[in-house]
Short mmCIF file of C-alpha atoms in Angstrom, two decimals:
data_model
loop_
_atom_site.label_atom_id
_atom_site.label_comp_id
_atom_site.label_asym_id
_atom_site.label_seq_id
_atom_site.Cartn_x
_atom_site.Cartn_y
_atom_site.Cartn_z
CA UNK A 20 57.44 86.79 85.92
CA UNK A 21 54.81 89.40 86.39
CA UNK A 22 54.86 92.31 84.30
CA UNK A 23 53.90 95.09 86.52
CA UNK A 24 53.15 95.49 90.42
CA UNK A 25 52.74 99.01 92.44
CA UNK A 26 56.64 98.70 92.95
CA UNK A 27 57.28 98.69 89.75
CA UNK A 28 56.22 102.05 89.12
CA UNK A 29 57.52 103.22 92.36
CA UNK A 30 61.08 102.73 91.01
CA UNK A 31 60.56 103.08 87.00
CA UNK A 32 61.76 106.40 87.01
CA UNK A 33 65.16 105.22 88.58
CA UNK A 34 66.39 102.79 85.78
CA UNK A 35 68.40 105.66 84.00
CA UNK A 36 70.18 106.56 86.74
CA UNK A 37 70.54 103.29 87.89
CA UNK A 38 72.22 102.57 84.70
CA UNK A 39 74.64 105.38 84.09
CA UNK A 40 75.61 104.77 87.84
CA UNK A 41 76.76 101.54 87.55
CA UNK A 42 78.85 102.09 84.26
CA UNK A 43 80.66 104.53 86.67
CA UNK A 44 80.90 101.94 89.44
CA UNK A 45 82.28 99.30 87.47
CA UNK A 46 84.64 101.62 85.88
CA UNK A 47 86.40 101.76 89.08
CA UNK A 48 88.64 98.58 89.69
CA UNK A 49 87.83 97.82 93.61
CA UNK A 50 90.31 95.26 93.96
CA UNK A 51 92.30 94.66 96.75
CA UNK A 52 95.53 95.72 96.56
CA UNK A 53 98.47 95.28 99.33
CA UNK A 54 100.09 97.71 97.29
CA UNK A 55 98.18 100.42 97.63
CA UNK A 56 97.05 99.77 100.93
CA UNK A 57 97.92 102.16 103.45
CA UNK A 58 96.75 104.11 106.99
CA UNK A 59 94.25 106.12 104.94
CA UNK A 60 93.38 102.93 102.31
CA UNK A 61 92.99 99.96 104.02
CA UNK A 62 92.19 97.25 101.25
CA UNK A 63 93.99 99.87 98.40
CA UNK A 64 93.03 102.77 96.94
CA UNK A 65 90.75 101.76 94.55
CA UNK A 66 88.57 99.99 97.04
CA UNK A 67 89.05 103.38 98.83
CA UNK A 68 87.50 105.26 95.19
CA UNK A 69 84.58 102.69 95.20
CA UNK A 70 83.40 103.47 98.49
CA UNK A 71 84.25 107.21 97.98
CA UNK A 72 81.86 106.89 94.91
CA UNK A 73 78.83 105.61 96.76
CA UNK A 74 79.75 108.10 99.80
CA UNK A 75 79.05 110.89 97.22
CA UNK A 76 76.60 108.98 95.36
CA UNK A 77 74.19 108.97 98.32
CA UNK A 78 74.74 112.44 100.00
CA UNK A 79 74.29 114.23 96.61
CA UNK A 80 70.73 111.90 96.62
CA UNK A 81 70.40 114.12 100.35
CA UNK A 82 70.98 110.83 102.01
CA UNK A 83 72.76 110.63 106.09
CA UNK A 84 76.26 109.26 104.97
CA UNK A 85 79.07 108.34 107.10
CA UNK A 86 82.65 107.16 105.55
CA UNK A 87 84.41 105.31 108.61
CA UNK A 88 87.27 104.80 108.02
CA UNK A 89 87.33 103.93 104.19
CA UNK A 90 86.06 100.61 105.34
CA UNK A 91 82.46 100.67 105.66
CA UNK A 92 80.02 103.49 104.19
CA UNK A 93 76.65 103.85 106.02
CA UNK A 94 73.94 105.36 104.80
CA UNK A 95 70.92 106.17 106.84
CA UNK A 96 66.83 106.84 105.49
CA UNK A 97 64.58 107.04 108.18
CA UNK A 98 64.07 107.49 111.75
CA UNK A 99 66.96 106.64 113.46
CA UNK A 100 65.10 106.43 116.89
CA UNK A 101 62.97 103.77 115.71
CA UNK A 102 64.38 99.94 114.87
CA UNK A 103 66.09 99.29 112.05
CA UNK A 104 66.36 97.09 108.67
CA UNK A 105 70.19 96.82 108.00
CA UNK A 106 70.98 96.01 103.76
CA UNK A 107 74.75 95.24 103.86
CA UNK A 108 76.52 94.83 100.17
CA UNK A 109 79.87 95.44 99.12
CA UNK A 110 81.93 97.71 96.38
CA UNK A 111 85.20 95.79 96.26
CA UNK A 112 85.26 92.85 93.86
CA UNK A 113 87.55 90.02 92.69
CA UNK A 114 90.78 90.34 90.01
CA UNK A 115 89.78 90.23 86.85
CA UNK A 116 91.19 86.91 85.70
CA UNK A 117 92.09 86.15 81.93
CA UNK A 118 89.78 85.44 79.73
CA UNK A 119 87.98 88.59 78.85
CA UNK A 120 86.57 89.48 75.61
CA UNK A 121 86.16 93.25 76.53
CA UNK A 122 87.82 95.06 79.45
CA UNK A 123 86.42 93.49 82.89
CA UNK A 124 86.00 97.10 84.04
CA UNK A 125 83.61 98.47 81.52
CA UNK A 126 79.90 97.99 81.11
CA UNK A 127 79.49 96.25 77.51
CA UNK A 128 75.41 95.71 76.38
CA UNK A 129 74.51 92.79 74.36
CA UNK A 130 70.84 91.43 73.86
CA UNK A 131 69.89 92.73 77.15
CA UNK A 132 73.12 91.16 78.83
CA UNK A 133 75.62 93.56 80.82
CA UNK A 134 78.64 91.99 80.86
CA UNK A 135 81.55 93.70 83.55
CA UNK A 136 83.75 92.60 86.58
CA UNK A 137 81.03 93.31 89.40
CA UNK A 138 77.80 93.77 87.48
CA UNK A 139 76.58 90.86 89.42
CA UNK A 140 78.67 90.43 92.40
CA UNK A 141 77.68 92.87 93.94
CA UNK A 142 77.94 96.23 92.28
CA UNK A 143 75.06 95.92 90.10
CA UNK A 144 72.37 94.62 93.70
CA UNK A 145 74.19 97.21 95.66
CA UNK A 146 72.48 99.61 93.27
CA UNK A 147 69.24 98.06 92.52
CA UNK A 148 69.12 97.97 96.48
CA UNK A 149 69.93 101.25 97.12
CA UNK A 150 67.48 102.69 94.19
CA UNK A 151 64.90 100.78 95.71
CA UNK A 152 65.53 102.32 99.20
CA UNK A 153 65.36 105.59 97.57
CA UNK A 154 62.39 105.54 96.24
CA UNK A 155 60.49 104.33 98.76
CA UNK A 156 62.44 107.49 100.65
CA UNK A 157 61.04 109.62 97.83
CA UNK A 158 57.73 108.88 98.64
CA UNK A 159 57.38 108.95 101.92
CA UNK A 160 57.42 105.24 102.88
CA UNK A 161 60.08 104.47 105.17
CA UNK A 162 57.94 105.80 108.71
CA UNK A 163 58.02 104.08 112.06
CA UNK A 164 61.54 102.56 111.14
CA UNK A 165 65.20 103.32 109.27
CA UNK A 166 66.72 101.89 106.86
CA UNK A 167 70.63 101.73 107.26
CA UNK A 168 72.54 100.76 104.36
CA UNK A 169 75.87 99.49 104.79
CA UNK A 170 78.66 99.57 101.83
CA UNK A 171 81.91 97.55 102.71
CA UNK A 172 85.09 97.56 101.11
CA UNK A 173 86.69 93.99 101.44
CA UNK A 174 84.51 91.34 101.50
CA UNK A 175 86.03 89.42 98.79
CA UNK A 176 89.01 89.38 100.82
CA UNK A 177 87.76 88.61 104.25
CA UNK A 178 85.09 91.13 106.49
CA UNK A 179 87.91 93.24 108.23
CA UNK A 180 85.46 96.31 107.62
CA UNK A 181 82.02 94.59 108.96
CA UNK A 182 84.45 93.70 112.17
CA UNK A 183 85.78 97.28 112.22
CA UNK A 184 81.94 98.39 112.36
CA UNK A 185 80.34 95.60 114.41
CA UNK A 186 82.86 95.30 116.73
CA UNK A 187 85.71 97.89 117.27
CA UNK A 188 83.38 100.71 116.53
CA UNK A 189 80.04 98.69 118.37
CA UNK A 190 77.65 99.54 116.15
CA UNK A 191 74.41 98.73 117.35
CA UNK A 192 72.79 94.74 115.53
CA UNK A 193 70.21 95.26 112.85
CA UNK A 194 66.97 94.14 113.65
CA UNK A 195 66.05 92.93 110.43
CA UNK A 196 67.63 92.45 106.95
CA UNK A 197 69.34 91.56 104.13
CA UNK A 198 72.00 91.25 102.01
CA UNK A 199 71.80 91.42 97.75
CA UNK A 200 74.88 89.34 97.52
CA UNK A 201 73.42 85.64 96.53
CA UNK A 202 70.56 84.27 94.40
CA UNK A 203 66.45 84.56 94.51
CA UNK A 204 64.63 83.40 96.44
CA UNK A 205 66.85 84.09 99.52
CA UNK A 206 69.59 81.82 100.96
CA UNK A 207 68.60 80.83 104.25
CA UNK A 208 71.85 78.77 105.22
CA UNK A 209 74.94 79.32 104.67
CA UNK A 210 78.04 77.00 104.51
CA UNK A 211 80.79 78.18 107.34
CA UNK A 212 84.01 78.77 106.00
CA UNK A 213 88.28 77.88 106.78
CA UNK A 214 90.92 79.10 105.39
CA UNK A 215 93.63 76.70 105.20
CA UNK A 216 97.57 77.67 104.50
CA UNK A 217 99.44 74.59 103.89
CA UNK A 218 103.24 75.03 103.42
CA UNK A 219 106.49 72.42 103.01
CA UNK A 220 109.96 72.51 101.44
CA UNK A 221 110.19 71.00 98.64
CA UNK A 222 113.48 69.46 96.79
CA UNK A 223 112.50 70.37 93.11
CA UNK A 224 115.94 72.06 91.58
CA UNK A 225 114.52 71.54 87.87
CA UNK A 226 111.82 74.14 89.18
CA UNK A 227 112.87 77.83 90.09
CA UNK A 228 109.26 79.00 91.03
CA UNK A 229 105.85 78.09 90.50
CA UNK A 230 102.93 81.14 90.88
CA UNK A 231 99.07 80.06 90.09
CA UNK A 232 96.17 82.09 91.16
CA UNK A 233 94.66 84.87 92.17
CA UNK A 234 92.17 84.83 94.60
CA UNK A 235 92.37 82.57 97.64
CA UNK A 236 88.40 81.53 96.85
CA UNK A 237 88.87 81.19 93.37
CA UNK A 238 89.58 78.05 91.51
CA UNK A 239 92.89 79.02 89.85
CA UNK A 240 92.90 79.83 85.81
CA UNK A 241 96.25 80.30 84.76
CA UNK A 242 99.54 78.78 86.73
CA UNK A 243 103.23 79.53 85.80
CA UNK A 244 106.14 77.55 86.07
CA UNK A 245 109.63 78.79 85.73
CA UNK A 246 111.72 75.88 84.95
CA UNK A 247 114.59 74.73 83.09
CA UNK A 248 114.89 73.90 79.48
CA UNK A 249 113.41 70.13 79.29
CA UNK A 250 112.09 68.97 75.97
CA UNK A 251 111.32 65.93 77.55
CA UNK A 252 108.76 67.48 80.29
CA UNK A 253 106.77 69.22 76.93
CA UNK A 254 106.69 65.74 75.14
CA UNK A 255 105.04 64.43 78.65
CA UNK A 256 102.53 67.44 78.64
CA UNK A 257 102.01 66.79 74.99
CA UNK A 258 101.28 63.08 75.60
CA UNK A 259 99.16 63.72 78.84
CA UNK A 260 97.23 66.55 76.57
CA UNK A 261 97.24 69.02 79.36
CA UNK A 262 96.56 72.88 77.81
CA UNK A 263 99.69 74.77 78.28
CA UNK A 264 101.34 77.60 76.72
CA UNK A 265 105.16 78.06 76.53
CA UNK A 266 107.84 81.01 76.66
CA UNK A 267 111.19 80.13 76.27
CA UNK A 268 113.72 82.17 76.94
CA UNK A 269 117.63 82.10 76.47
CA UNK A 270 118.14 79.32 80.06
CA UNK A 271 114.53 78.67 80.74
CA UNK A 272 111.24 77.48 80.06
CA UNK A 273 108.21 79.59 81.12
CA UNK A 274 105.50 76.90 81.28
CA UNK A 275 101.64 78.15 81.91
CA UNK A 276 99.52 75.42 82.79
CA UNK A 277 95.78 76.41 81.90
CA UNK A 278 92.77 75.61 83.90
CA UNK A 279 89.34 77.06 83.49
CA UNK A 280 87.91 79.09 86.86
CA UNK A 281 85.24 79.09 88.92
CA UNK A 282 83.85 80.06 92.24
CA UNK A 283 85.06 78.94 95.36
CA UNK A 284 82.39 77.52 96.94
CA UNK A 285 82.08 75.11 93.78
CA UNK A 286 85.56 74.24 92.73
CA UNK A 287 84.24 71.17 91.20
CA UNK A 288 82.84 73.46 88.51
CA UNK A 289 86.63 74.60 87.56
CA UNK A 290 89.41 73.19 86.64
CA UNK A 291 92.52 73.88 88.67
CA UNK A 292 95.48 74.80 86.62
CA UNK A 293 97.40 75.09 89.96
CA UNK A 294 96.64 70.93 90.60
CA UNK A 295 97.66 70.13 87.64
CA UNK A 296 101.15 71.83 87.48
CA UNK A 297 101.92 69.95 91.05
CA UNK A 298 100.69 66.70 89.71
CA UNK A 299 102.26 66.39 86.29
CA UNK A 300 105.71 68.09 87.83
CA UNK A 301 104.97 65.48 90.59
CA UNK A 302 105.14 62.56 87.81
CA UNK A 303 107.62 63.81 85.22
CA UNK A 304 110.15 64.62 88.13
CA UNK A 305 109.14 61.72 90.39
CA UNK A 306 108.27 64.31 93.40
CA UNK A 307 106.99 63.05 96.34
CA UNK A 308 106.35 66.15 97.94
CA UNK A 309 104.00 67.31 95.16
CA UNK A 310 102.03 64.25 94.06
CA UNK A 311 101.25 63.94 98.23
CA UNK A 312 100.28 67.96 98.02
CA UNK A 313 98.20 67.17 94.67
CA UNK A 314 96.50 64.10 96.72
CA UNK A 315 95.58 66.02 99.88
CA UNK A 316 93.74 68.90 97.92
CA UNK A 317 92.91 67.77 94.23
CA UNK A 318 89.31 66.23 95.51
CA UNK A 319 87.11 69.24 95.70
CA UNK A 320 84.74 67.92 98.33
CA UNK A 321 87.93 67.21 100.91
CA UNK A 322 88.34 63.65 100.24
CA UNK A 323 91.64 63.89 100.27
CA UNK A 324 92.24 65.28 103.96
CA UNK A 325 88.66 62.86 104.46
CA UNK A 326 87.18 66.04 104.92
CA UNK A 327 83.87 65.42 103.04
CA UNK A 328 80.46 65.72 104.12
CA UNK A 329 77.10 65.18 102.63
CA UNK A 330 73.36 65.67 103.14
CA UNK A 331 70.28 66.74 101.52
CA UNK A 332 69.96 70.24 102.62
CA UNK A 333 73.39 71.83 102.59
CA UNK A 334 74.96 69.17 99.93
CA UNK A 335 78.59 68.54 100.23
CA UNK A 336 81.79 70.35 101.50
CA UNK A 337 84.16 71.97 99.14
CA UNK A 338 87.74 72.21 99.05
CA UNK A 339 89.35 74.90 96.65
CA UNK A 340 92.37 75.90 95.76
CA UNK A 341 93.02 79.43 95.23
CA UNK A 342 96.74 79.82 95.05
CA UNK A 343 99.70 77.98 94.49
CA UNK A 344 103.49 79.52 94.99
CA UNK A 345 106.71 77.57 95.04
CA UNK A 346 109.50 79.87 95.77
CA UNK A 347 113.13 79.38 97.69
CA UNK A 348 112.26 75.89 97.79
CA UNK A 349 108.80 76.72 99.24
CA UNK A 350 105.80 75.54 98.49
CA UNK A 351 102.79 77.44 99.60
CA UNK A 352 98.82 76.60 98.50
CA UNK A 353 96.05 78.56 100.15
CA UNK A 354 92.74 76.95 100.40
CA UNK A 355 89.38 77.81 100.99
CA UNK A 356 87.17 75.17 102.42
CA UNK A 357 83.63 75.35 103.05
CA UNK A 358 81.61 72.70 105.46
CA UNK A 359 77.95 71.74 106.54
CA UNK A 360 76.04 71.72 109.21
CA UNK A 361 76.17 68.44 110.13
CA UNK A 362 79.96 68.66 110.69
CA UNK A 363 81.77 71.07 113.21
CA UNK A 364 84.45 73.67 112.64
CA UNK A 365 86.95 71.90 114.50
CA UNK A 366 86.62 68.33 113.31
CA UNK A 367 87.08 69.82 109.85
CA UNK A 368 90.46 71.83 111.39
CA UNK A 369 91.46 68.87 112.81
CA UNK A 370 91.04 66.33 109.91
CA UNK A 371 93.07 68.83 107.66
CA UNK A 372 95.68 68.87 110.11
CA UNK A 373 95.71 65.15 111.39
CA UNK A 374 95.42 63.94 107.15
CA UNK A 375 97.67 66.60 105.23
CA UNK A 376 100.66 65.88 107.70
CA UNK A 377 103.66 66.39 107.35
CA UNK A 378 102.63 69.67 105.41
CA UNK A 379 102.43 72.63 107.84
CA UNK A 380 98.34 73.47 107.88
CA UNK A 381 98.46 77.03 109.55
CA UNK A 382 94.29 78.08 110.21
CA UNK A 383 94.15 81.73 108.18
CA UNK A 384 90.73 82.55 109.04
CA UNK A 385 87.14 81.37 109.94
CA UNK A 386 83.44 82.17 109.20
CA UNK A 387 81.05 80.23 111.05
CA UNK A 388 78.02 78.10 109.23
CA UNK A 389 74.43 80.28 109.08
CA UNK A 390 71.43 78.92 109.51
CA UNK A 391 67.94 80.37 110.07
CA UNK A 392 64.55 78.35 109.84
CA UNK A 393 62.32 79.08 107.19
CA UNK A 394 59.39 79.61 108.76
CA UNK A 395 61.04 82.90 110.85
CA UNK A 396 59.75 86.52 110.25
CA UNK A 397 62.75 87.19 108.21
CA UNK A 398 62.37 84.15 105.73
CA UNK A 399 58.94 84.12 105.03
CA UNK A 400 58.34 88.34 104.64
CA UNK A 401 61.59 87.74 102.28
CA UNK A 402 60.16 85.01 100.58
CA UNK A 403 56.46 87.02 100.76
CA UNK A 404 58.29 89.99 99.11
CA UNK A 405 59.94 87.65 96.33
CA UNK A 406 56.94 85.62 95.39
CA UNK A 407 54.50 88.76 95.09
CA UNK A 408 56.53 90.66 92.66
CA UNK A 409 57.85 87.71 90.57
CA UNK A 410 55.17 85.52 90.59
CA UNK A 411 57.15 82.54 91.16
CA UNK A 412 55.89 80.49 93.72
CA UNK A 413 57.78 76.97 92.45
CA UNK A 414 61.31 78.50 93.61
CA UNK A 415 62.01 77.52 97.25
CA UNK A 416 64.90 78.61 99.96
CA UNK A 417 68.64 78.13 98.90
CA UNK A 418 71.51 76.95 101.26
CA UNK A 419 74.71 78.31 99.87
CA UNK A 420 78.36 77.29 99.51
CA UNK A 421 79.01 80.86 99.17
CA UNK A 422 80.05 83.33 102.43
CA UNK A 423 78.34 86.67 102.48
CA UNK A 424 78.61 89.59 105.03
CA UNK A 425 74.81 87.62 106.43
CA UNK A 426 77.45 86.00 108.35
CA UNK A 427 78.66 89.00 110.07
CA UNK A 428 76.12 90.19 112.48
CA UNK A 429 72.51 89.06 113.30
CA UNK A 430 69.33 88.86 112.33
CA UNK A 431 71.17 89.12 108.64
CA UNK A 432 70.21 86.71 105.27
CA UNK A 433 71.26 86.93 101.83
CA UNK A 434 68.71 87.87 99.30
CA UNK A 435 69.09 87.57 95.76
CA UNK A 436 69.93 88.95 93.04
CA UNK A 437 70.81 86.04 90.37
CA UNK A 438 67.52 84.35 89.36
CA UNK A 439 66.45 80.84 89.29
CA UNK A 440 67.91 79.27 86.55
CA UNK A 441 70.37 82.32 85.54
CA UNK A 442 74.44 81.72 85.44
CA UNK A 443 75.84 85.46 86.23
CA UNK A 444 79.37 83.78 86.25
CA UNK A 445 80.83 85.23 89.65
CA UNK A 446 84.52 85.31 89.84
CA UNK A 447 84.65 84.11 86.17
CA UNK A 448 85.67 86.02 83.15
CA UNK A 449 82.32 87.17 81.73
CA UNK A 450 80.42 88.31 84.81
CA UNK A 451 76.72 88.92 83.77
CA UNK A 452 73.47 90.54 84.60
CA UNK A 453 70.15 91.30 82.51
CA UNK A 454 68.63 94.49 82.77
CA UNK A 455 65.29 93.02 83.48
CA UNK A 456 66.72 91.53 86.65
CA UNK A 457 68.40 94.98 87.73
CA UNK A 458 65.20 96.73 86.97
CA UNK A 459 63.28 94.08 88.86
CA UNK A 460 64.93 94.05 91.71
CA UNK A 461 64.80 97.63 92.73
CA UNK A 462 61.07 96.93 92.92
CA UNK A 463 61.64 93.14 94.69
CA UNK A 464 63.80 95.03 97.31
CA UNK A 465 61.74 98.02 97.80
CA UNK A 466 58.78 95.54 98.25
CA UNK A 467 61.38 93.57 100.84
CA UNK A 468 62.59 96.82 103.04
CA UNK A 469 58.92 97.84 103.54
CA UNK A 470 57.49 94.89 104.38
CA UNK A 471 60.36 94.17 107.05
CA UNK A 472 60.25 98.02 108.58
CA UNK A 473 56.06 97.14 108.93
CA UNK A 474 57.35 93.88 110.63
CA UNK A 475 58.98 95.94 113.05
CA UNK A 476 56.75 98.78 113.75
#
């Protein structure tokens, strides 16, 4: 990687602040909370906090800042009569998870390593982004254009607050932009995305409820089975040497199957405690209902519901699991599935439904596949702006399993931050960012908004 460029020193005097500003940020636990949630705090009222904090954040800086709503927080550089680049990032994260050495919501240093529940995803780009906008500000750079930087509040748990912006409120499209929410160099396809609920009744009496998971797009880590007292189920788990741990109580077993998790858009990366409890309650208890369940969903490129796709650009489908619930003779699982572009969005909805039968597969929620060619304007200044102040020139275009608010309007990519080569371990217990790649990228996306607003001058 280079060691210095003109951008560089643009933004050098920004790393402090940068810094003590995402300690702060991190510190705030942005997840989604039905709880909480109310007319005032619509994803909770932490999420609500987070996108207070950057609200107050950017107007102390002497930045235009709107808060509609407590859903999406605009900030605006520029001249707004001119076109626009649009950044869109987001200050609500995924649950913490299990697995923590430290607590998930506090910045903890080691060998040039921050280690925290959003450092990477996307709390940590959201800042190197909007430190690089600033300092171009600073000095006078942003002319002939704006810059409008968009902070939502939910899009771990769907983009209500891009579709309150976009569409109820009918915000004007950006012309050009980008979204720090993915990996270097940029990701110039995206995977579309269904959600999936899939629901049956089950005759399990030996089982009072079942609860895995946390996150519908997260491979599930830790599942829990209430059950009754069965010495002969532990000897099977024993003999089957599945990782469990066990409570018992005065009538009852508390059985928590472990799994290990990972992102959504790669569940083959994980391993699904939530699967495992189905299919090895399935066997002991010779359960038809769960073992066909366990078959359907278990393969995490759709196999199962011959939902799978290949090819050499986009790579396969996934199928994840995020969470797994068995009460009242219920059984619910909520999946995430992610397809390419050489399938469609209803074959996929229609192979689910046709193959999983007779569970009930109710559609949740779509995001359709993005695609943009890479020799557009938007790709190659991106890539232009990349190469120049990294040096690397090997690295080429990503497609992505992953969804990110790109999707939500036009004109839109995701751009960085995780390097080449670098595992920041998104939606897994030790998130992780170096320094070096939060200082860098204040100067990469400076570099990236001024090269786009001269595109559109």
């Amino acid at each position: 990687m280079k060691k210095t460029s003109y951008y560089d020193d643009l933004t050098k005097s920004y790393e402090k602040p940068l810094f003590e500003n995402l300690s702060k940020f991190v510190a705030i636990p942005s997840v989604y909370s039905d709880k909480t949630k109310d007319d005032k705090n619509p994803f909770g009222v932490e999420v609500t906090n987070a996108l207070k904090f950057i609200a107050q954040l950017a107007e102390a800086d002497g930045f235009k800042v709107t808060n509609y709503d407590n859903m999406i927080v605009e900030i605006i550089a520029g001249d707004e009569s001119k076109k626009n680049v649009t950044i869109m990032a987001h200050a609500d994260v995924v649950p913490e998870g299990s697995g923590w050495d430290q607590d998930p919501f506090e910045v903890v240093e080691k060998n040039g390593v921050l280690y925290g529940r959003g450092v990477a995803d996307d709390k940590g780009p959201l800042l190197s982004c909007y430190y690089g906008m600033k300092a171009l500000r600073d000095n006078n750079l942003i002319n002939g254009y704006h810059v409008r930087f968009l902070v939502g509040g939910n899009e771990e748990s769907g983009s209500l607050g891009m579709f309150h912006y976009f569409e109820e409120l009918k915000k004007y499209q950006p012309d050009l932009g980008f979204s720090p929410d993915s990996a270097y160099p940029l990701t110039y396809g995206e995977k579309g995305i269904i959600g999936f609920k899939a629901t049956r009744k089950v005759n399990l009496p030996q089982v009072f409820s079942i609860d895995g998971g946390v996150a519908h797009n997260a491979v599930i880590e830790k599942c829990d089975v209430e059950m009754i007292k069965d010495e002969g189920f532990i000897k099977f788990l024993k003999q089957e040497n599945i990782k469990y741990e066990l409570k018992e109580l005065d009538d009852r077993y508390i059985v928590s199957f472990l799994g290990q998790s990972a992102h959504g858009s790669v569940p083959w990366l994980g391993i699904n405690a939530g699967l495992i409890a189905l299919e090895k309650l399935g066997q002991f208890y010779k359960n038809e209902e769960l073992l066909f369940a366990h078959r359907c969903f278990s393969e995490p490129r759709g196999e199962g519901v011959k939902a799978n796709a290949h090819n050499d650009e986009m790579f396969d489908n996934s199928l994840c699991v995020g969470l797994v619930k068995l009460h009242n003779g219920e059984l619910y699982i909520s999946i995430n599935f992610r397809y390419i572009n050489t399938v469609t969005e209803k074959d996929m909805i229609d192979a689910f439904k046709k193959n999983a039968a007779p569970m009930d597969i109710e559609l949740v929620g779509t995001s359709p596949l993005l695609y943009f060619p890479r020799d557009s304007v938007l790709i190659s200044t991106l890539m232009h702006a990349y190469q120049e102040e990294t040096g690397d020139y090997k690295s080429q275009p990503l497609t992505s399993g992953g969804g990110t608010y790109a999707k939500e309007t036009k004109n839109v990519v995701a751009f960085g931050m995780e390097l080449p080569g670098w595992n920041s371990k998104m939606h897994a217990p030790g998130e992780q960012v170096e320094k070096s790649n939060l200082i860098k990228s204040m100067a990469i996306y400076a570099r990236a908004i001024e090269e786009l607003g001269n595109k559109l001058k």
